Short mmCIF file of C-alpha atoms and ligand atoms in Angstrom, two decimals:
data_model
loop_
_atom_site.label_atom_id
_atom_site.label_comp_id
_atom_site.label_asym_id
_atom_site.label_seq_id
_atom_site.Cartn_x
_atom_site.Cartn_y
_atom_site.Cartn_z
CA MET G 1 -41.38 8.34 4.89
CA LYS G 2 -38.14 9.55 6.40
CA VAL G 3 -36.63 12.74 5.03
CA VAL G 4 -32.86 13.10 4.93
CA LEU G 5 -31.16 16.47 4.63
CA GLN G 6 -27.52 16.05 3.71
CA ASN G 7 -25.18 19.04 4.11
CA LEU G 8 -27.96 21.29 2.89
CA THR G 9 -26.76 24.82 2.14
CA LYS G 10 -28.48 27.79 0.54
CA ILE G 11 -26.60 30.92 -0.36
CA PHE G 12 -28.47 33.90 -1.83
CA PRO G 13 -26.42 36.29 -3.93
CA SER G 14 -26.32 39.88 -2.78
CA ARG G 15 -29.32 41.93 -3.88
CA ASN G 16 -27.18 45.05 -3.91
CA LYS G 17 -25.08 45.09 -7.07
CA LYS G 18 -22.32 47.18 -5.48
CA SER G 19 -21.71 44.89 -2.51
CA LYS G 20 -20.60 41.30 -2.93
CA GLU G 21 -22.03 40.24 0.40
CA GLU G 22 -24.07 37.11 -0.02
CA VAL G 23 -26.54 35.69 2.50
CA VAL G 24 -25.92 32.20 3.82
CA ALA G 25 -29.56 31.44 4.63
CA VAL G 26 -28.93 27.79 5.53
CA ASN G 27 -25.48 26.50 6.37
CA ASP G 28 -24.62 22.79 6.18
CA PHE G 29 -27.86 21.39 7.60
CA ASP G 30 -27.49 17.66 8.24
CA PHE G 31 -30.47 15.82 9.67
CA GLU G 32 -32.64 12.75 9.28
CA ILE G 33 -36.32 13.43 9.96
CA PRO G 34 -37.70 10.13 11.24
CA ASP G 35 -40.63 8.49 9.47
CA GLY G 36 -44.04 9.59 10.73
CA LYS G 37 -42.77 12.27 13.10
CA LEU G 38 -43.64 15.93 13.44
CA VAL G 39 -40.55 18.12 13.40
CA GLY G 40 -40.70 21.78 14.43
CA LEU G 41 -38.17 24.12 12.79
CA LEU G 42 -37.78 26.95 15.24
CA GLY G 43 -35.82 30.17 15.38
CA PRO G 44 -36.03 33.94 15.18
CA SER G 45 -36.90 35.79 12.00
CA GLY G 46 -34.26 35.34 9.31
CA CYS G 47 -32.69 32.19 10.79
CA GLY G 48 -33.36 30.18 7.62
CA LYS G 49 -36.32 28.03 8.64
CA SER G 50 -38.56 28.96 5.69
CA THR G 51 -35.66 28.52 3.27
CA THR G 52 -35.09 25.02 4.66
CA LEU G 53 -38.79 24.20 4.19
CA TYR G 54 -38.80 25.57 0.64
CA MET G 55 -35.79 23.44 -0.22
CA ILE G 56 -37.58 20.34 1.11
CA SER G 57 -40.62 21.32 -0.97
CA GLY G 58 -38.62 21.96 -4.14
CA LEU G 59 -39.69 25.61 -4.38
CA GLN G 60 -36.05 26.55 -3.86
CA LYS G 61 -32.96 24.75 -5.08
CA PRO G 62 -30.12 24.17 -2.63
CA THR G 63 -26.74 25.70 -3.44
CA SER G 64 -25.22 22.42 -2.29
CA GLY G 65 -26.26 19.30 -0.43
CA ARG G 66 -28.90 16.65 -1.14
CA ILE G 67 -32.44 15.85 -0.02
CA PHE G 68 -33.83 12.30 0.16
CA PHE G 69 -37.41 11.15 0.69
CA GLY G 70 -36.85 7.60 1.91
CA GLU G 71 -34.23 6.24 -0.50
CA ASP G 72 -35.23 8.59 -3.36
CA ASP G 73 -32.95 11.52 -4.09
CA VAL G 74 -35.49 14.31 -4.75
CA THR G 75 -32.97 17.19 -4.89
CA ASP G 76 -33.54 17.83 -8.59
CA LEU G 77 -37.27 17.04 -8.70
CA PRO G 78 -39.80 19.90 -9.10
CA PRO G 79 -42.33 20.34 -6.24
CA GLU G 80 -45.19 18.60 -8.09
CA LYS G 81 -43.13 15.41 -8.48
CA ARG G 82 -42.14 15.18 -4.81
CA GLY G 83 -45.47 14.15 -3.31
CA ILE G 84 -45.62 16.97 -0.80
CA GLY G 85 -48.49 18.90 0.76
CA LEU G 86 -47.78 22.56 1.50
CA VAL G 87 -49.68 24.90 3.83
CA PHE G 88 -48.78 28.56 4.11
CA GLN G 89 -49.55 31.23 6.68
CA ASN G 90 -52.02 33.04 4.41
CA TYR G 91 -54.17 29.99 3.44
CA ALA G 92 -53.89 30.90 -0.29
CA LEU G 93 -57.34 29.52 -1.17
CA TYR G 94 -58.99 30.26 -4.52
CA PRO G 95 -61.61 32.88 -3.56
CA HIS G 96 -64.02 32.19 -6.45
CA MET G 97 -64.18 28.45 -5.72
CA THR G 98 -66.21 26.67 -3.05
CA VAL G 99 -64.50 24.71 -0.30
CA LYS G 100 -65.22 21.50 -2.22
CA GLN G 101 -63.71 22.88 -5.44
CA ASN G 102 -60.65 24.13 -3.55
CA ILE G 103 -60.03 20.70 -2.06
CA LEU G 104 -60.73 18.91 -5.36
CA PHE G 105 -58.35 21.14 -7.29
CA PRO G 106 -55.10 19.21 -6.72
CA LEU G 107 -56.82 15.95 -7.70
CA GLN G 108 -58.25 17.40 -10.91
CA ASN G 109 -54.75 18.30 -12.00
CA LEU G 110 -53.40 14.77 -11.75
CA LYS G 111 -52.11 13.49 -15.06
CA GLY G 112 -51.46 10.15 -16.75
CA ALA G 113 -51.58 7.07 -14.57
CA ASP G 114 -52.49 9.16 -11.51
CA LYS G 115 -55.72 10.48 -13.09
CA MET G 116 -58.78 9.68 -10.95
CA THR G 117 -62.48 9.17 -11.67
CA LYS G 118 -64.87 11.92 -10.57
CA GLU G 119 -66.45 9.67 -7.90
CA ASP G 120 -63.05 8.77 -6.42
CA MET G 121 -62.02 12.42 -6.36
CA ILE G 122 -65.17 13.44 -4.51
CA LYS G 123 -64.82 10.56 -2.07
CA GLN G 124 -61.21 11.50 -1.33
CA ALA G 125 -62.08 15.20 -0.98
CA TYR G 126 -64.77 14.36 1.59
CA GLU G 127 -62.34 12.15 3.51
CA ALA G 128 -59.81 14.98 3.72
CA ALA G 129 -62.57 17.42 4.73
CA LYS G 130 -63.78 15.05 7.45
CA LEU G 131 -60.27 14.73 8.82
CA VAL G 132 -60.15 18.48 9.46
CA GLN G 133 -63.87 18.63 10.35
CA ILE G 134 -65.12 20.94 7.61
CA ASP G 135 -67.20 18.43 5.65
CA ASN G 136 -70.33 20.44 6.56
CA LEU G 137 -68.95 23.58 4.89
CA MET G 138 -68.23 22.17 1.44
CA ASP G 139 -70.51 24.54 -0.51
CA ARG G 140 -69.26 27.78 1.06
CA LYS G 141 -66.79 30.19 -0.49
CA PRO G 142 -63.62 31.08 1.47
CA ASN G 143 -64.90 34.57 2.36
CA GLU G 144 -67.83 32.92 4.16
CA LEU G 145 -65.46 31.13 6.55
CA SER G 146 -63.56 32.13 9.69
CA GLY G 147 -59.75 32.26 9.59
CA GLY G 148 -59.51 28.94 11.40
CA GLN G 149 -61.93 27.29 8.98
CA GLN G 150 -60.01 28.68 5.99
CA GLN G 151 -56.79 27.26 7.36
CA ARG G 152 -58.48 23.87 7.76
CA VAL G 153 -59.52 24.00 4.11
CA ALA G 154 -55.90 24.73 3.20
CA ILE G 155 -54.80 21.73 5.29
CA ALA G 156 -57.45 19.50 3.67
CA ARG G 157 -56.26 20.63 0.24
CA ALA G 158 -52.68 19.73 1.20
CA LEU G 159 -53.78 16.33 2.55
CA VAL G 160 -56.15 15.28 -0.22
CA LYS G 161 -53.41 13.73 -2.37
CA MET G 162 -52.09 11.87 0.67
CA PRO G 163 -48.67 13.48 0.45
CA ARG G 164 -45.50 11.68 1.45
CA VAL G 165 -44.44 14.72 3.42
CA LEU G 166 -46.54 17.56 4.84
CA LEU G 167 -44.86 20.98 5.06
CA LEU G 168 -46.41 23.76 7.15
CA ASP G 169 -45.01 27.29 7.05
CA GLU G 170 -46.24 29.31 10.07
CA PRO G 171 -49.77 27.94 9.52
CA LEU G 172 -51.20 29.48 12.69
CA SER G 173 -49.81 33.02 12.50
CA ASN G 174 -52.99 34.60 11.13
CA LEU G 175 -55.28 33.11 13.78
CA ASP G 176 -56.31 34.66 17.09
CA ALA G 177 -54.98 33.19 20.33
CA ARG G 178 -57.86 30.78 21.00
CA LEU G 179 -58.02 29.50 17.43
CA ARG G 180 -54.26 29.10 17.36
CA LEU G 181 -54.42 26.79 20.31
CA GLN G 182 -57.32 24.83 18.90
CA THR G 183 -55.84 24.55 15.41
CA ARG G 184 -52.43 23.47 16.66
CA GLU G 185 -54.05 20.64 18.62
CA GLU G 186 -55.97 19.79 15.47
CA ILE G 187 -52.75 19.63 13.42
CA ARG G 188 -51.26 17.33 16.03
CA ARG G 189 -54.30 15.06 15.92
CA ILE G 190 -54.34 14.93 12.11
CA GLN G 191 -50.63 14.22 12.01
CA ARG G 192 -51.00 11.37 14.52
CA GLU G 193 -53.93 9.91 12.59
CA THR G 194 -52.33 10.10 9.15
CA LYS G 195 -48.74 9.45 10.37
CA ILE G 196 -47.49 11.68 7.55
CA THR G 197 -43.96 12.93 8.19
CA THR G 198 -44.49 16.61 8.88
CA VAL G 199 -42.24 19.66 9.08
CA PHE G 200 -43.70 22.66 10.87
CA VAL G 201 -42.02 26.06 10.73
CA THR G 202 -42.65 28.59 13.48
CA HIS G 203 -40.89 31.36 15.39
CA ASP G 204 -43.10 30.63 18.40
CA GLN G 205 -41.21 28.39 20.81
CA GLU G 206 -44.27 27.47 22.83
CA GLU G 207 -46.10 26.36 19.69
CA ALA G 208 -43.15 24.27 18.51
CA MET G 209 -42.60 22.72 21.94
CA SER G 210 -46.25 21.77 22.34
CA ILE G 211 -46.78 19.89 19.09
CA SER G 212 -43.41 18.62 17.91
CA ASP G 213 -41.83 15.22 18.45
CA VAL G 214 -38.50 16.80 17.65
CA ILE G 215 -37.48 20.45 17.50
CA VAL G 216 -34.64 21.96 15.53
CA VAL G 217 -33.46 25.32 16.86
CA MET G 218 -31.77 27.51 14.23
CA LYS G 219 -29.83 30.77 14.33
CA LEU G 220 -28.44 32.64 11.31
CA GLY G 221 -28.69 29.61 9.07
CA VAL G 222 -26.93 27.28 11.49
CA VAL G 223 -28.60 24.49 13.45
CA GLN G 224 -28.01 25.07 17.16
CA GLN G 225 -29.62 21.98 18.66
CA ILE G 226 -31.91 19.10 17.71
CA GLY G 227 -33.88 17.00 20.19
CA ALA G 228 -37.16 16.20 21.90
CA PRO G 229 -38.66 19.49 23.16
CA GLN G 230 -38.32 18.60 26.85
CA ASP G 231 -34.72 17.42 26.42
CA VAL G 232 -33.70 20.64 24.68
CA TYR G 233 -35.43 22.70 27.37
CA ASP G 234 -33.80 20.67 30.16
CA SER G 235 -30.36 20.64 28.61
CA PRO G 236 -29.63 23.52 26.23
CA GLU G 237 -26.23 23.28 24.52
CA ASN G 238 -25.63 27.00 24.34
CA LEU G 239 -26.88 30.30 25.70
CA PHE G 240 -28.91 31.10 22.57
CA VAL G 241 -30.98 27.90 22.88
CA ALA G 242 -31.41 28.45 26.63
CA LYS G 243 -32.72 31.96 26.01
CA PHE G 244 -34.94 30.98 23.10
CA LEU G 245 -36.95 28.31 24.94
CA GLY G 246 -39.20 28.92 27.92
CA THR G 247 -41.80 31.40 29.16
CA PRO G 248 -41.07 33.35 31.22
CA PRO G 249 -37.59 33.28 29.71
CA ILE G 250 -34.53 32.01 31.49
CA ASN G 251 -32.75 34.49 33.81
CA VAL G 252 -29.17 35.18 32.85
CA PHE G 253 -26.49 36.48 35.22
CA THR G 254 -22.79 37.09 34.77
CA GLY G 255 -20.77 35.10 37.23
CA ARG G 256 -17.39 33.52 37.85
CA VAL G 257 -16.04 30.18 38.98
CA GLU G 258 -13.42 29.83 41.68
CA ALA G 259 -12.35 26.62 43.41
CA GLU G 260 -15.35 24.72 41.99
CA LYS G 261 -17.81 27.25 43.35
CA LEU G 262 -20.05 29.44 41.24
CA TYR G 263 -20.22 33.08 42.28
CA ILE G 264 -22.85 35.63 41.33
CA GLY G 265 -21.54 38.94 42.65
CA ASP G 266 -19.84 38.07 45.97
CA ALA G 267 -22.19 35.21 46.78
CA ALA G 268 -21.17 31.57 46.25
CA VAL G 269 -24.48 30.29 44.91
CA LEU G 270 -23.68 26.71 43.88
CA ASP G 271 -21.04 23.99 43.95
CA VAL G 272 -19.87 23.26 40.42
CA PRO G 273 -17.63 20.19 40.74
CA GLY G 274 -15.13 19.72 37.94
CA VAL G 275 -15.53 23.22 36.48
CA LYS G 276 -12.26 25.10 35.92
CA ASP G 277 -11.76 28.57 37.37
CA SER G 278 -13.12 31.25 35.09
CA GLU G 279 -13.32 35.03 35.42
CA LYS G 280 -16.50 35.22 33.36
CA VAL G 281 -19.32 32.76 32.81
CA PHE G 282 -22.97 33.23 31.98
CA VAL G 283 -25.33 31.67 34.47
CA GLY G 284 -28.80 30.73 33.23
CA VAL G 285 -31.43 30.04 35.88
CA ARG G 286 -34.88 28.85 34.81
CA PRO G 287 -37.70 30.74 36.58
CA GLU G 288 -38.67 27.51 38.34
CA GLY G 289 -35.10 27.07 39.61
CA PHE G 290 -35.39 29.38 42.64
CA ILE G 291 -36.32 28.39 46.20
CA ILE G 292 -37.04 31.15 48.71
CA ASN G 293 -34.95 30.48 51.80
CA GLU G 294 -33.82 32.93 54.46
CA ASN G 295 -30.31 31.46 54.34
CA GLY G 296 -30.20 31.38 50.53
CA PRO G 297 -26.98 32.84 49.09
CA LEU G 298 -28.53 34.88 46.23
CA GLU G 299 -30.07 38.10 47.50
CA CYS G 300 -32.33 40.09 45.16
CA ARG G 301 -34.26 43.31 45.62
CA ILE G 302 -38.02 42.77 45.29
CA PHE G 303 -39.68 44.75 42.54
CA GLY G 304 -43.13 43.18 42.65
CA VAL G 305 -45.07 39.96 43.03
CA ASP G 306 -47.42 38.88 40.21
CA VAL G 307 -50.18 36.53 41.26
CA MET G 308 -50.64 33.63 38.86
CA GLY G 309 -53.06 31.47 40.89
CA ARG G 310 -51.32 28.39 42.27
CA ASP G 311 -47.92 30.08 41.82
CA VAL G 312 -46.63 33.59 42.13
CA SER G 313 -44.03 35.25 39.97
CA VAL G 314 -41.56 37.15 42.10
CA VAL G 315 -40.06 39.96 40.06
CA SER G 316 -36.79 41.21 41.52
CA THR G 317 -33.54 42.89 40.51
CA HIS G 318 -29.88 41.96 40.88
CA GLU G 319 -26.91 43.89 39.60
CA ALA G 320 -25.37 40.85 37.90
CA SER G 321 -28.56 40.07 35.98
CA LEU G 322 -28.39 40.70 32.22
CA ASN G 323 -32.17 41.12 32.07
CA PRO G 324 -33.68 44.20 33.75
CA THR G 325 -35.55 41.93 36.15
CA VAL G 326 -35.16 38.45 37.59
CA ARG G 327 -38.32 36.34 37.25
CA SER G 328 -38.84 33.43 39.60
CA ILE G 329 -41.88 31.18 39.82
CA ILE G 330 -42.62 30.29 43.42
CA ASP G 331 -45.36 28.23 45.02
CA ALA G 332 -47.96 30.74 46.31
CA ASP G 333 -47.67 29.31 49.86
CA ASN G 334 -43.98 30.28 50.00
CA ARG G 335 -44.35 33.81 48.65
CA PRO G 336 -42.23 36.56 50.23
CA ALA G 337 -43.63 38.23 53.35
CA PRO G 338 -45.77 41.29 52.51
CA GLY G 339 -43.69 44.47 52.54
CA ALA G 340 -40.34 42.62 52.33
CA GLU G 341 -37.75 44.60 50.35
CA THR G 342 -35.36 41.79 49.59
CA VAL G 343 -35.61 38.07 49.03
CA ARG G 344 -32.98 35.33 49.36
CA PHE G 345 -32.87 32.35 47.04
CA LEU G 346 -31.35 28.89 46.96
CA LEU G 347 -30.87 27.60 43.41
CA LYS G 348 -31.94 24.15 42.17
CA PRO G 349 -28.77 22.75 40.54
CA HIS G 350 -30.59 21.01 37.64
CA LYS G 351 -32.25 24.31 36.71
CA VAL G 352 -28.95 26.19 36.54
CA PHE G 353 -26.86 26.14 33.36
CA LEU G 354 -23.35 27.52 32.95
CA PHE G 355 -22.10 28.94 29.67
CA ASP G 356 -18.63 30.00 28.60
CA GLY G 357 -18.20 33.78 28.81
CA GLU G 358 -16.74 33.93 25.29
CA THR G 359 -18.18 31.09 23.19
CA GLU G 360 -21.50 30.94 25.10
CA LYS G 361 -21.26 27.13 24.92
CA ARG G 362 -22.52 25.07 27.82
CA ILE G 363 -20.09 24.16 30.59
CA TYR G 364 -21.34 20.94 32.16
CA PHE G 365 -21.00 20.19 35.87
P1 ATP X 401 -39.03 34.54 8.93
O1 ATP X 401 -39.56 33.91 10.16
O2 ATP X 401 -38.86 36.03 9.06
O3 ATP X 401 -39.73 34.12 7.67
P2 ATP X 401 -36.94 32.63 8.37
O4 ATP X 401 -36.24 32.02 9.53
O5 ATP X 401 -37.96 31.81 7.71
O6 ATP X 401 -37.51 34.04 8.79
P3 ATP X 401 -35.71 32.83 5.80
O7 ATP X 401 -36.90 33.41 5.13
O8 ATP X 401 -35.40 31.40 5.52
O9 ATP X 401 -35.79 33.04 7.36
O10 ATP X 401 -34.45 33.74 5.43
C1 ATP X 401 -33.11 33.42 5.84
C2 ATP X 401 -32.16 34.50 5.34
O11 ATP X 401 -32.10 34.47 3.93
C3 ATP X 401 -32.58 35.90 5.72
O12 ATP X 401 -31.42 36.64 6.03
C4 ATP X 401 -33.23 36.44 4.46
O13 ATP X 401 -33.10 37.84 4.36
C5 ATP X 401 -32.47 35.73 3.38
N1 ATP X 401 -33.30 35.47 2.17
C6 ATP X 401 -34.44 34.75 2.12
N2 ATP X 401 -34.91 34.69 0.87
C7 ATP X 401 -34.05 35.39 0.10
C8 ATP X 401 -33.97 35.70 -1.31
N3 ATP X 401 -34.88 35.25 -2.16
N4 ATP X 401 -32.92 36.47 -1.71
C9 ATP X 401 -31.99 36.92 -0.86
N5 ATP X 401 -31.99 36.65 0.46
C10 ATP X 401 -33.01 35.90 0.94
#
């Protein structure tokens, strides 16, 4: 089931009676979520990702714009008529019910033609439980389960009605690091098996990159970029997207362009054919974009070398860097000589991005 968002906008009135300032939580969001794909909505706190999800679910009504599930316009339908499954960060299980009763609950509430026999309900509940591998825990109460198991129950409960669209709002936030990893792989597996179109909200870029077919990066209610995770990482359209994706984060320098050469400080670090002269550009260099070379044009002062196994992370400083330190990932065999105070780098052109000094939009070369 594809999901189409058409010029979706949500404006919240001001909460403060004296000020008229309203909040544009989502601004003109236009996007077609392809059938059967997992889309990650990604962005910092307050960027409007949850509001977008709640509008898709029907929990919130858009100020303007339309939402389609396939060809059906669902904009004015209440959540229970949309055929969605919702999973929240805090599981929201009924504490007095067993796992089985929790999963059965949505089926018991079906009305009219959708009403099911008891046997069919139980069969379907066990199928959903099997999918998330909790069918051996059906008689326990939620407080007898780990966080990860509780979240699986919540996912089973969302899946049991075989929703047209599955909506997940930060479903992994309450889990510890190991369980997060395990559960996110689980969600990916379940999504692949069921092929239910899924929207996954997170502020964690690594999480979104690892499980999504498509990511949508948002900032202050406005979509910044949409694409396959690797494509967005490899070709960010603006400085915000470049900074938001990647660990360690991208290094940003101020620079300038003169006669198709990019300068950081006094050093001409790269040829940038076709780029107009500019007094100020932002230069983003991915940590893997540095090559240590004694004739390299970019000289940095070494601050420390962190051992990471196969690679080392050379932490250095440069006066044109906007971050306090410059982080480069270097093959351990090519690490700087012990005791060296400075290091010289060549830059890999495809790991360097230029952004306009005013608009912060990408300048392609
Ligand atoms: P987080 O990760 O912190 O949940 P988010 O990206 O999901 O953030 P939203 O919850 O969608 O962001 O909020 C977007 C903007 O809308 C924020 O500025 C928020 O303060 C505002 N907002 C959200 N809900 C309401 C509301 N009910 N009334 C007024 N403003 C709201």
